[in-house]
Coordinates of C-alpha atoms in Angstrom, one line a residue:
M1 CA 77.0 119.6 87.7
F2 CA 76.0 117.6 84.6
S3 CA 77.6 117.1 81.2
Q4 CA 76.1 115.9 78.0
R5 CA 77.3 112.4 78.7
S6 CA 76.4 112.4 82.4
I7 CA 75.0 109.0 83.5
R8 CA 73.4 110.7 86.5
Q9 CA 71.6 113.3 84.3
S10 CA 70.3 110.6 82.0
F11 CA 69.2 108.5 85.0
L12 CA 67.4 111.6 86.6
I13 CA 65.6 112.4 83.4
Q14 CA 64.5 108.9 82.7
L15 CA 63.4 108.3 86.3
I16 CA 61.5 111.6 86.5
I17 CA 59.7 111.0 83.1
A18 CA 58.8 107.4 84.0
S19 CA 57.6 108.3 87.5
A20 CA 55.7 111.4 86.3
S21 CA 54.1 109.4 83.5
L22 CA 53.1 106.7 86.0
I23 CA 51.5 109.3 88.3
I24 CA 49.6 111.0 85.5
I25 CA 48.4 107.7 84.0
F26 CA 47.3 106.4 87.4
S27 CA 45.6 109.6 88.4
S28 CA 43.8 109.9 85.0
L29 CA 42.6 106.3 85.2
L30 CA 41.4 106.9 88.8
Y31 CA 39.6 110.1 87.9
F32 CA 37.9 108.6 84.8
Y33 CA 36.9 105.6 86.9
I34 CA 35.3 107.8 89.6
E35 CA 33.6 110.0 87.0
K36 CA 32.2 107.0 85.1
S37 CA 31.0 105.4 88.3
I38 CA 29.1 108.5 89.5
I39 CA 27.7 109.3 86.1
D40 CA 26.6 105.7 85.6
E41 CA 24.9 105.9 88.9
K42 CA 23.0 108.9 87.7
H43 CA 22.1 107.1 84.5
E44 CA 20.7 104.2 86.5
E45 CA 18.8 106.6 88.7
L46 CA 17.1 108.2 85.7
S47 CA 16.4 104.8 84.1
V48 CA 14.6 103.7 87.3
Y49 CA 12.5 106.8 87.2
A50 CA 11.6 106.2 83.6
K51 CA 10.7 102.5 84.1
N52 CA 8.5 103.4 87.1
A53 CA 6.7 106.1 85.2
S54 CA 6.2 103.8 82.2
S55 CA 4.6 101.2 84.5
N56 CA 2.1 103.9 85.8
E57 CA 3.8 103.7 89.2
S58 CA 5.4 106.3 91.3
I59 CA 8.6 107.3 89.8
Y60 CA 10.3 106.7 93.1
G61 CA 8.8 103.2 93.3
S62 CA 7.9 101.9 96.8
D63 CA 10.7 104.0 98.4
V64 CA 9.8 107.2 100.2
P65 CA 11.7 110.0 98.3
T66 CA 13.9 112.4 100.2
A67 CA 13.9 116.2 99.7
E68 CA 17.1 116.1 97.7
E69 CA 15.4 113.7 95.2
Y70 CA 12.6 116.2 94.6
L71 CA 15.0 119.0 93.8
G72 CA 16.3 119.5 90.3
L73 CA 14.1 116.7 88.8
N74 CA 11.9 117.6 85.8
I75 CA 9.7 115.1 83.9
E76 CA 7.7 115.8 80.8
I77 CA 6.1 113.9 77.9
M78 CA 7.3 114.6 74.3
Y79 CA 6.2 113.4 71.0
L80 CA 8.4 112.4 68.1
N81 CA 7.7 112.0 64.4
T82 CA 9.5 108.7 64.2
Q83 CA 9.9 105.8 66.5
H84 CA 13.0 106.0 68.8
L85 CA 13.6 102.7 70.5
T86 CA 16.9 103.2 72.3
L87 CA 17.6 105.1 75.4
D88 CA 19.2 108.5 74.9
F89 CA 21.3 110.2 77.6
Y90 CA 22.9 113.6 77.1
E91 CA 24.3 116.3 79.3
T92 CA 23.8 120.0 78.9
T93 CA 25.0 123.1 80.7
K94 CA 22.9 126.2 81.2
N95 CA 23.5 129.2 83.5
K96 CA 26.6 127.4 85.0
K97 CA 24.4 124.5 85.9
S98 CA 24.7 120.9 84.6
F99 CA 21.7 118.8 83.6
L100 CA 21.5 115.1 82.7
T101 CA 18.6 114.2 80.4
L102 CA 17.1 110.8 79.5
I103 CA 14.7 110.2 76.6
H104 CA 12.7 107.0 77.4
P105 CA 9.9 105.4 75.3
F106 CA 6.5 105.9 77.0
N107 CA 3.8 104.9 74.5
F108 CA 4.7 103.4 71.1
D109 CA 1.2 103.9 69.8
D110 CA 1.3 107.7 69.8
L111 CA 5.1 107.9 69.7
S112 CA 5.2 109.6 73.1
Y113 CA 8.4 109.6 75.2
L114 CA 9.4 110.6 78.7
K115 CA 12.0 113.3 79.0
I116 CA 13.5 113.2 82.4
T117 CA 15.9 115.9 83.3
K118 CA 18.1 115.9 86.5
D119 CA 20.1 118.7 87.9
I120 CA 23.6 117.2 88.5
T121 CA 25.4 120.5 89.2
Q122 CA 26.5 119.3 92.7
T123 CA 27.8 116.1 91.2
R124 CA 29.8 118.0 88.6
T125 CA 31.1 120.3 91.4
L126 CA 32.2 117.2 93.4
L127 CA 34.0 115.8 90.3
N128 CA 35.8 119.1 89.7
K129 CA 36.9 119.1 93.3
I130 CA 38.2 115.5 92.9
F131 CA 40.0 116.6 89.7
N132 CA 41.6 119.5 91.5
Y133 CA 42.7 117.3 94.4
L134 CA 44.2 114.8 92.1
L135 CA 46.0 117.7 90.3
V136 CA 47.5 118.9 93.5
I137 CA 48.5 115.3 94.4
N138 CA 50.2 115.0 91.0
V139 CA 52.2 118.2 91.5
A140 CA 53.2 117.2 95.0
G141 CA 54.1 113.7 93.8
F142 CA 56.1 115.1 90.9
L143 CA 58.1 117.3 93.3
L144 CA 58.7 114.3 95.6
V145 CA 59.8 112.2 92.6
I146 CA 62.4 114.9 91.7
I147 CA 63.7 115.0 95.2
Y148 CA 63.8 111.2 95.4
A149 CA 65.5 110.9 92.0
I150 CA 68.2 113.5 93.0
G151 CA 68.9 111.6 96.3
L152 CA 68.9 108.2 94.6
S153 CA 71.2 109.4 91.8
K154 CA 73.6 110.8 94.4
M155 CA 73.6 107.5 96.3
L156 CA 74.2 105.5 93.1
V157 CA 77.2 107.6 92.0
S158 CA 78.6 107.9 95.5
P159 CA 80.7 104.6 95.1
V160 CA 82.1 105.9 91.8
K161 CA 83.1 109.2 93.4
T162 CA 84.7 107.3 96.3
L163 CA 86.7 105.2 93.9
S164 CA 87.7 108.3 91.9
N165 CA 88.9 110.1 95.0
K166 CA 91.0 107.1 96.1
L167 CA 92.5 106.7 92.7
S168 CA 93.2 110.5 92.4
N169 CA 95.3 110.4 95.6
M170 CA 97.5 107.5 94.3
N171 CA 100.8 107.8 92.5
E172 CA 103.7 105.4 91.7
H173 CA 105.0 105.8 95.2
L174 CA 101.7 105.5 97.1
M175 CA 99.4 102.8 95.8
R176 CA 97.0 101.0 98.1
P177 CA 94.5 98.4 97.1
I178 CA 90.8 99.3 97.4
I179 CA 88.9 97.5 100.2
V180 CA 86.4 95.6 98.1
E181 CA 84.2 94.6 101.1
E182 CA 83.4 98.3 101.7
L183 CA 81.9 98.7 98.2
P184 CA 78.3 97.9 97.3
E185 CA 77.9 94.4 95.9
E186 CA 77.3 95.7 92.3
F187 CA 80.7 97.5 92.4
E188 CA 82.7 94.6 93.8
P189 CA 83.8 93.4 90.3
L190 CA 84.9 96.9 89.4
G191 CA 86.9 97.2 92.7
A192 CA 88.5 93.8 92.1
T193 CA 89.5 94.8 88.5
I194 CA 91.0 98.1 89.8
N195 CA 93.0 96.2 92.5
H196 CA 94.3 93.8 89.8
L197 CA 95.4 96.9 87.8
I198 CA 97.0 98.5 90.9
L199 CA 98.9 95.2 91.5
R200 CA 100.1 95.2 87.9
I201 CA 101.2 98.8 88.2
Q202 CA 103.0 98.1 91.5
N203 CA 104.8 95.2 90.0
F204 CA 105.6 97.2 86.9
V205 CA 107.1 100.1 88.8
K206 CA 109.0 97.8 91.1
Y207 CA 110.5 95.7 88.4
Q208 CA 111.2 98.6 86.1
K209 CA 113.3 100.2 88.8
E210 CA 115.1 96.9 89.4
L211 CA 115.5 96.5 85.6
F212 CA 117.2 99.9 85.3
I213 CA 119.5 99.2 88.2
G214 CA 120.2 95.7 87.0
T215 CA 120.8 96.8 83.5
A216 CA 123.3 99.4 84.6
H217 CA 125.0 96.8 86.8
E218 CA 125.1 94.1 84.2
L219 CA 126.5 96.4 81.6
K220 CA 129.0 98.1 83.9
T221 CA 130.8 94.9 84.8
P222 CA 131.7 93.8 81.3
L223 CA 132.6 97.3 80.4
A224 CA 135.0 97.4 83.4
V225 CA 136.5 94.1 82.3
I226 CA 137.1 95.4 78.8
K227 CA 138.7 98.6 80.0
L228 CA 140.9 96.8 82.5
K229 CA 142.0 94.2 80.0
N230 CA 142.9 96.9 77.5
Q231 CA 144.7 98.9 80.1
V232 CA 146.8 95.9 81.1
T233 CA 147.5 95.1 77.5
L234 CA 148.7 98.7 76.8
I235 CA 151.1 98.9 79.7
K236 CA 153.9 97.4 77.6
K237 CA 154.4 95.9 74.2
R238 CA 153.0 92.5 73.7
T239 CA 153.4 89.7 71.2
P240 CA 150.8 89.4 68.4
E241 CA 149.4 86.3 70.1
E242 CA 148.9 88.2 73.4
Y243 CA 147.1 91.0 71.5
I244 CA 144.9 88.4 69.8
E245 CA 144.1 86.8 73.1
A246 CA 143.1 90.2 74.6
L247 CA 140.8 90.9 71.6
K248 CA 139.2 87.5 72.0
V249 CA 138.4 88.3 75.7
T250 CA 137.1 91.7 74.6
N251 CA 134.9 90.1 71.9
K252 CA 133.6 87.5 74.3
T253 CA 132.6 90.3 76.8
V254 CA 131.0 92.2 74.0
D255 CA 128.9 89.1 73.1
E256 CA 127.8 88.8 76.7
M257 CA 126.7 92.5 76.5
N258 CA 124.9 91.9 73.3
I259 CA 122.9 89.0 75.0
I260 CA 122.0 91.4 77.8
V261 CA 120.9 94.1 75.3
S262 CA 118.9 91.5 73.2
N263 CA 117.0 90.4 76.3
I264 CA 116.3 94.0 77.3
L265 CA 114.9 94.4 73.8
N266 CA 112.7 91.4 74.4
I267 CA 111.0 93.4 77.2
G268 CA 110.0 96.0 74.7
R269 CA 108.8 93.4 72.2
Q270 CA 106.7 91.8 75.0
E271 CA 105.1 95.1 75.8
G272 CA 104.2 95.3 72.1
M273 CA 102.6 91.8 72.4
Q274 CA 100.4 93.0 75.2
L275 CA 98.9 95.5 72.8
E276 CA 98.1 92.9 70.2
K277 CA 94.5 92.1 69.5
P278 CA 93.5 88.9 71.4
Q279 CA 92.6 86.0 69.2
E280 CA 90.3 83.0 69.8
V281 CA 92.6 80.0 69.8
D282 CA 92.8 76.4 71.0
V283 CA 95.3 76.5 73.9
I284 CA 95.8 72.7 73.8
A285 CA 96.7 72.8 70.1
I286 CA 99.3 75.5 70.9
L287 CA 100.8 73.4 73.7
K288 CA 101.0 70.4 71.4
Q289 CA 102.8 72.4 68.8
K290 CA 105.2 73.8 71.4
A291 CA 105.9 70.3 72.7
D292 CA 106.7 69.1 69.2
D293 CA 109.2 72.0 68.8
F294 CA 111.0 71.1 72.0
N295 CA 110.8 67.4 71.7
L296 CA 113.7 67.2 69.2
L297 CA 115.8 69.6 71.4
A298 CA 115.3 67.4 74.4
A299 CA 116.3 64.3 72.5
N300 CA 119.5 66.0 71.3
E301 CA 120.4 66.7 74.9
G302 CA 119.7 63.1 76.0
K303 CA 116.5 64.1 77.9
T304 CA 112.9 63.1 77.5
L305 CA 109.9 65.4 77.1
E306 CA 106.6 63.8 78.0
M307 CA 103.1 65.2 77.4
N308 CA 99.7 64.8 79.0
F309 CA 97.0 67.2 77.9
Q310 CA 93.5 67.4 79.4
P311 CA 90.9 68.3 78.1
N312 CA 91.0 67.5 74.4
G313 CA 90.6 71.2 73.5
F314 CA 90.3 74.5 75.4
M315 CA 89.2 77.6 73.4
A316 CA 90.3 81.0 74.8
I317 CA 90.6 84.6 73.7
L318 CA 94.2 85.8 74.4
Q319 CA 97.4 87.2 72.9
V320 CA 99.1 84.1 71.4
G321 CA 102.5 85.7 71.5
L322 CA 102.5 86.1 75.3
L323 CA 101.3 82.5 75.8
N324 CA 104.0 81.2 73.5
Q325 CA 106.7 83.2 75.3
I326 CA 105.7 82.0 78.8
V327 CA 105.5 78.3 77.8
Q328 CA 108.7 78.5 75.9
N329 CA 110.5 80.0 79.0
F330 CA 109.1 77.3 81.2
L331 CA 110.4 74.6 78.8
Q332 CA 113.8 76.2 78.3
N333 CA 114.4 76.5 82.0
A334 CA 113.2 72.9 82.6
L335 CA 115.5 71.5 80.0
K336 CA 118.4 73.7 81.2
F337 CA 118.3 72.4 84.8
T338 CA 117.3 68.8 84.1
Q339 CA 120.2 66.3 84.0
K340 CA 120.9 64.0 81.1
N341 CA 118.7 60.8 81.0
K342 CA 116.0 62.7 83.1
K343 CA 112.6 63.7 81.9
V344 CA 110.5 66.9 81.7
L345 CA 106.7 66.8 81.7
L346 CA 104.4 69.3 80.0
Q347 CA 100.8 68.8 81.0
S348 CA 97.4 70.6 81.3
S349 CA 94.3 70.0 83.4
L350 CA 91.2 71.8 84.5
N351 CA 90.6 73.4 87.9
S352 CA 88.2 75.8 89.5
Y353 CA 90.1 78.8 88.1
G354 CA 90.4 77.6 84.5
L355 CA 93.1 75.7 82.6
L356 CA 96.3 74.8 84.5
I357 CA 99.4 74.4 82.4
E358 CA 102.4 72.8 84.2
V359 CA 106.0 72.1 83.3
I360 CA 107.6 69.7 85.7
D361 CA 111.3 68.9 85.6
E362 CA 113.8 66.8 87.5
G363 CA 116.4 69.5 88.1
C364 CA 118.0 71.0 91.2
G365 CA 115.0 72.9 92.5
I366 CA 114.8 76.6 93.5
D367 CA 115.1 78.8 96.5
E368 CA 111.4 79.6 97.1
S369 CA 112.3 82.5 99.6
S370 CA 113.8 84.6 96.8
D371 CA 112.0 86.8 94.3
L372 CA 112.2 84.6 91.3
Y373 CA 110.5 87.2 89.0
A374 CA 113.0 90.0 89.7
P375 CA 115.0 91.0 86.6
F376 CA 118.5 89.6 86.3
K377 CA 117.7 87.0 89.0
R378 CA 119.6 83.8 88.3
E379 CA 119.1 80.4 89.8
G380 CA 121.8 77.7 89.9
N381 CA 125.1 77.8 88.1
K382 CA 123.6 77.8 84.5
P383 CA 124.3 80.6 82.1
G384 CA 121.7 83.2 81.4
V385 CA 120.7 86.8 81.8
G386 CA 117.9 86.2 84.3
L387 CA 115.1 88.0 82.5
G388 CA 113.1 84.9 81.5
L389 CA 110.8 84.7 84.5
F390 CA 110.5 88.5 84.7
L391 CA 109.1 88.4 81.1
A392 CA 106.9 85.4 82.0
K393 CA 105.4 87.2 85.0
S394 CA 104.7 90.3 83.0
G395 CA 103.1 88.3 80.3
A396 CA 100.9 86.3 82.8
D397 CA 99.7 89.6 84.3
A398 CA 98.8 90.9 80.9
L399 CA 96.8 87.7 80.2
G400 CA 95.0 87.9 83.5
A401 CA 96.5 84.6 84.5
K402 CA 98.3 83.2 87.6
I403 CA 101.9 82.2 87.5
N404 CA 103.7 80.1 90.1
I405 CA 107.2 78.5 90.5
K406 CA 107.7 76.0 93.3
N407 CA 109.6 72.9 94.2
R408 CA 108.2 69.4 93.7
T409 CA 106.5 67.8 96.7
D410 CA 106.4 64.2 95.5
G411 CA 109.8 63.3 96.9
V412 CA 111.6 63.9 93.6
S413 CA 114.1 66.8 93.2
G414 CA 112.8 69.4 90.7
T415 CA 110.6 72.3 90.0
V416 CA 107.0 72.9 89.0
A417 CA 106.3 75.9 86.8
S418 CA 102.6 76.6 86.3
L419 CA 100.4 79.0 84.4
N420 CA 96.7 79.1 85.3
L421 CA 94.5 80.6 82.6
N422 CA 91.2 82.2 83.6
S423 CA 88.1 80.3 82.4
K424 CA 86.4 83.6 81.4
L425 CA 85.9 84.1 77.7
S426 CA 86.9 80.4 77.1
C427 CA 85.2 77.1 76.6
I428 CA 86.1 73.4 76.6
L429 CA 86.0 71.5 73.3
P430 CA 84.5 68.0 73.3
S431 CA 86.7 65.0 72.5
K432 CA 86.6 64.0 68.8

């Protein structure tokens, strides 16, 4: 039922010890308070007797004594060799009876003192009964605490067991998100995190299948071209120029296959980046560096790269390689589809989620109804393998960021590619 690392067992032990200690301390304080109050009352009673006797009055004063007050009361005069000025109370037990004695000054001239003894056996019997009752209450309370702790611990671990059961019934073919609203409020962040992980696994499984199928298809086509070209060339003798032309076609096709293989290897490299230790970096500084790298490339192509970064600095803990790969992909696509003498804008701003990074181009736009992040998905008539956005989506998921590709809505043809970094584990740097 429990293990050495069981949270439930630790909770049970701590709750039982704390509750039992509280019960024992409270009961002890209550008993000692009752005992002190009753004994103090007896002390006061004997002191009144002594004061009345010293004043040559009735020991009971003006009150009429009851029969119980006569019983068990003994008064005598004793003489001491030295003067004893303080009151002296002490309790003795004889023949299973308890007696409370007071030594009180009577006459200082002859050093005489009153010795008043009161039988408090009934009082002690009453206190013993109270002690036994409290002991029974403590035992019963301790048992109730154990039962309550077991029930409470079951209730606390119930959501964890529910989550565990749901996760154990999932596989790569049947993965359903957890309904966060059905969880206790304290477990909602855990449920949201698990749903995020489930979504990542679903996308990973989906795109991995598409990647395998797409890879086979992309490699099969150039291989078929090479084979067909070679077969046609071998049907009859050719001139050296014709053989050279056939080899050029073959080499070109092999180069295309190498590009596909290199991009597939980039997927493996990106998965390695996801395992890198996150670093604390200034994201704005990284964006400025990336903009400087692509500024010259844009100028060579007759295009303009503009920048607008807000705030002045944004510190975040993340994998730098993944961030660089995503921003680089956005800029490459933007410059690829933007016509000459047009401009591309790289900007950043703050929103309710965190830091929003946007790359806005003046290209031909996209088909928003298609799955842009699927592997080997190509837009427009530009060359490329179609793995860039697939890698960008995978990297954004690893960063816990949101990625979005949409057409511009300001009346200008073009695309807006955005990456929204979470504000958790980040802070804004003040302007210098």
